[in-house]
């Protein structure tokens, strides 16, 4: 079922791996919610660079396994509790990117928006202040509450969780947040950085993530991956 | 028309991509002006690593499309307003390189000239203090005025625009500015850097960018690209 | 003899090389102790990316060569003196990774545990404060005493020595320590980092290095190496 | 003539290019002096990754071209004036490596010896405080006087010149100096680094650069290059 979503979800894992957001064995997971309300996730122990479209497990929001097999990631709670509260969200990426994690260790609730990569993250950013894995319904609920209606939550000494209206958006926002975190951290070692004001950032964000732009960026990364493999 | 220019412009995109100045989907554009006064630019949505010689659009300075097809980059204004004011300029690169953008967030109007890469940028460097895209004639005119008669303008939280007498020069100066920005920023974290005095920098610059040197460097990067592809 | 161990030890060298912990000619060595009490080590002068399973030398704890040929690494003393004191240890990696060495030059006995990579190294970390090579029984005994019952000893201006119950564990802990050192050092340039408290780190460590996790991570790196080579 | 030296000199250029010490068009040059007193250098405009054994030019110390053709590097003065004063020197590398250049902009005459890579450079390091190219006999003499009897001279905002008893030694010392410069610079951003004392560094240096070690390291890099090419 949901073949198109499965294919797209495979590309999502390949792209985040190619771009260095899931480089080693502590990899995280990307999920997608289908039109018929199922959540798809890769089985535990399968890498971002290995998982294939047909392997994704399909579950309902109560984590009953309806499609696929294998051990289920214990952090699936993180995903279902967000899907429950955010009907417009159709994809969630939970990853442990290098600069995002360093940011989380010195985080004060905001980043300097220093380039186009940060415009979607202007203003206050939710912060989950524990490194504990999100392996229970209760912890999933807590994370979902902290996230609220925002696109990303920074998880202290752990990583990030990024949500999108589509797989494409969740993947692109994940990459952009990691780039924005790197910009922010390095710039602070170079001086007192001056960023894009919140009002202009919001205006640029509307333009940068309109459907045509998101499709253009997604196609770019799919093509880059295909070229690398050939 | 203008086959030789088109071929060179294809290499220009490939080289800046290979050297990491156009690594992701937020790519910028390089244009060239032909002897017959046409401006050539890649179509919107086509990547630096994909665009081919025959795809470039040819337009006049009023942005009438004379050759080619597809959506035109809305920032073409940036190019035509510079070409209008700088008859000696035959190529312009507008890119968003990592260190140049970080520099723009802490910029104070000058860089320490710490190696050969910076000698052409000694002294005051024009600074455009807005992250807004240059998508109107008015904004294009403003940027061109700020650039004045200089080789580069730093665009806050956005990137750089670099001009050259030829495609070769615009490409090489773009790479050198990014390297000079990196030198400048990192050196400030290592101590109080001492650079090349302006007078000596100007003297070195004359030597480094004479026609034989520019040709040697351009040939080097073309060869490097060809080797990588084979 | 001990074919399985030899094959695993070959992968161990390949993996640490692939991951950048043994990049140049100053390479270090990984040893393993077999069930019958022999210590296996690569011959002097053979690289991490070259050594093959059948080349490993087998020695007893008094460094008598029982299997193989070639010059024996003079730092074997470091390994045998640890094996003598730590019956549960079956593998030791002595390497010179970039960030671990920089850490050793500014080390104050602890690291901030900023991500999952550091949880096994929470609390006080043994520190060997001399750059001298460990080329005698006396120096080996000294290092073993400093290590005590811990997983890693930081060696000033020199590198690290990491021990594991298995080859898999020694290899994975070596990579994780280097990542943890990088996290720690970079974060200190970005602000005042806040890490995982010792009690939670210990809890996470138990989970992260249980046999299923260690096997999953080891299989991941073996697969990554095989894919790279094919 | 001097076929063996020519072949070795080709590897020397390939190795420094592979290791990132001659990455772009501003490349420098490595020379060797044969037993019959000729100095071999690549022709101007030929890259480190392209030059072949038969292309090297052979000149006497007065810069008369005896073998080969093409334009001669104007900085050959730098080499001949050192060869004149240092009979034991048989190879000189003049390169512009990234960290060495940054070091030159904040240099105070010494580096912290933070790893094995720096042991040969303990104590006072000669410093040439001008970015001017060494394109005359007079400037070559000045540089040679500043170098004195040492292995390396740091050239402000320019690069380094490294000398060796053999091609192998000049190449390996060049790589080690760049690594030592990187160690030194980064460590200063991480805290107050403590390095290897001069007396121990000198002792380690004697061991690290004995003929067997130099041959082992050289063979390692030749093998690495051959593997990369195959």
PDB file of C-alpha atoms in Angstrom, chain A residues 17 23-27 44-45 49-50 98 101-102 105-106 130-133 156-157 185-186 188-189, chain C residues 114-117 179 182-183 186-187 189-190 192-196 200 203 213 216-217 220-221 223 227:
ATOM      1  CA  UNK A  17      22.294  10.324   4.571  1.00  0.00           C
ATOM      2  CA  UNK A  23      26.216   9.578   8.940  1.00  0.00           C
ATOM      3  CA  UNK A  24      26.811   6.933  11.545  1.00  0.00           C
ATOM      4  CA  UNK A  25      24.973   4.182  13.306  1.00  0.00           C
ATOM      5  CA  UNK A  26      23.037   6.533  15.603  1.00  0.00           C
ATOM      6  CA  UNK A  27      20.742   7.424  12.821  1.00  0.00           C
ATOM      7  CA  UNK A  44      14.982  -0.810  13.820  1.00  0.00           C
ATOM      8  CA  UNK A  45      18.582  -1.554  12.825  1.00  0.00           C
ATOM      9  CA  UNK A  49      21.456   4.186   3.136  1.00  0.00           C
ATOM     10  CA  UNK A  50      20.006   0.666   3.059  1.00  0.00           C
ATOM     11  CA  UNK A  98      26.414  17.365  14.225  1.00  0.00           C
ATOM     12  CA  UNK A 101      23.552  18.790  18.619  1.00  0.00           C
ATOM     13  CA  UNK A 102      26.324  21.249  19.425  1.00  0.00           C
ATOM     14  CA  UNK A 105      24.421  22.205  24.247  1.00  0.00           C
ATOM     15  CA  UNK A 106      24.746  26.003  24.229  1.00  0.00           C
ATOM     16  CA  UNK A 130      16.625  16.297  28.358  1.00  0.00           C
ATOM     17  CA  UNK A 131      18.832  13.791  26.539  1.00  0.00           C
ATOM     18  CA  UNK A 132      16.542  10.915  27.458  1.00  0.00           C
ATOM     19  CA  UNK A 133      15.264   8.898  24.485  1.00  0.00           C
ATOM     20  CA  UNK A 156      19.377  18.908  24.292  1.00  0.00           C
ATOM     21  CA  UNK A 157      22.456  16.700  23.770  1.00  0.00           C
ATOM     22  CA  UNK A 185      27.601  28.640  15.787  1.00  0.00           C
ATOM     23  CA  UNK A 186      30.532  29.502  13.537  1.00  0.00           C
ATOM     24  CA  UNK A 188      29.611  33.546  16.969  1.00  0.00           C
ATOM     25  CA  UNK A 189      33.306  32.627  16.863  1.00  0.00           C
TER      26      UNK A 189
ATOM     27  CA  UNK C 114      27.353  16.514  24.728  1.00  0.00           C
ATOM     28  CA  UNK C 115      25.805  13.665  22.765  1.00  0.00           C
ATOM     29  CA  UNK C 116      25.268   9.920  22.787  1.00  0.00           C
ATOM     30  CA  UNK C 117      28.881   9.500  21.661  1.00  0.00           C
ATOM     31  CA  UNK C 179      33.559  12.097  18.227  1.00  0.00           C
ATOM     32  CA  UNK C 182      35.411  16.777  18.841  1.00  0.00           C
ATOM     33  CA  UNK C 183      32.028  17.680  20.347  1.00  0.00           C
ATOM     34  CA  UNK C 186      34.160  22.673  19.365  1.00  0.00           C
ATOM     35  CA  UNK C 187      31.372  23.344  21.852  1.00  0.00           C
ATOM     36  CA  UNK C 189      34.382  27.666  21.232  1.00  0.00           C
ATOM     37  CA  UNK C 190      30.623  28.202  20.822  1.00  0.00           C
ATOM     38  CA  UNK C 192      29.450  27.360  27.805  1.00  0.00           C
ATOM     39  CA  UNK C 193      28.249  23.878  26.902  1.00  0.00           C
ATOM     40  CA  UNK C 194      25.848  21.975  29.116  1.00  0.00           C
ATOM     41  CA  UNK C 195      26.111  18.193  28.924  1.00  0.00           C
ATOM     42  CA  UNK C 196      24.371  15.035  30.037  1.00  0.00           C
ATOM     43  CA  UNK C 200      21.879   9.732  33.067  1.00  0.00           C
ATOM     44  CA  UNK C 203      22.101   4.797  32.272  1.00  0.00           C
ATOM     45  CA  UNK C 213      23.474  -2.464  19.945  1.00  0.00           C
ATOM     46  CA  UNK C 216      24.112  -3.521  15.121  1.00  0.00           C
ATOM     47  CA  UNK C 217      26.788  -0.799  15.026  1.00  0.00           C
ATOM     48  CA  UNK C 220      26.714  -1.162  10.079  1.00  0.00           C
ATOM     49  CA  UNK C 221      30.391  -0.268   9.717  1.00  0.00           C
ATOM     50  CA  UNK C 223      28.538  -3.055   5.557  1.00  0.00           C
ATOM     51  CA  UNK C 227      29.863  -0.988   0.045  1.00  0.00           C
TER      52      UNK C 227
END
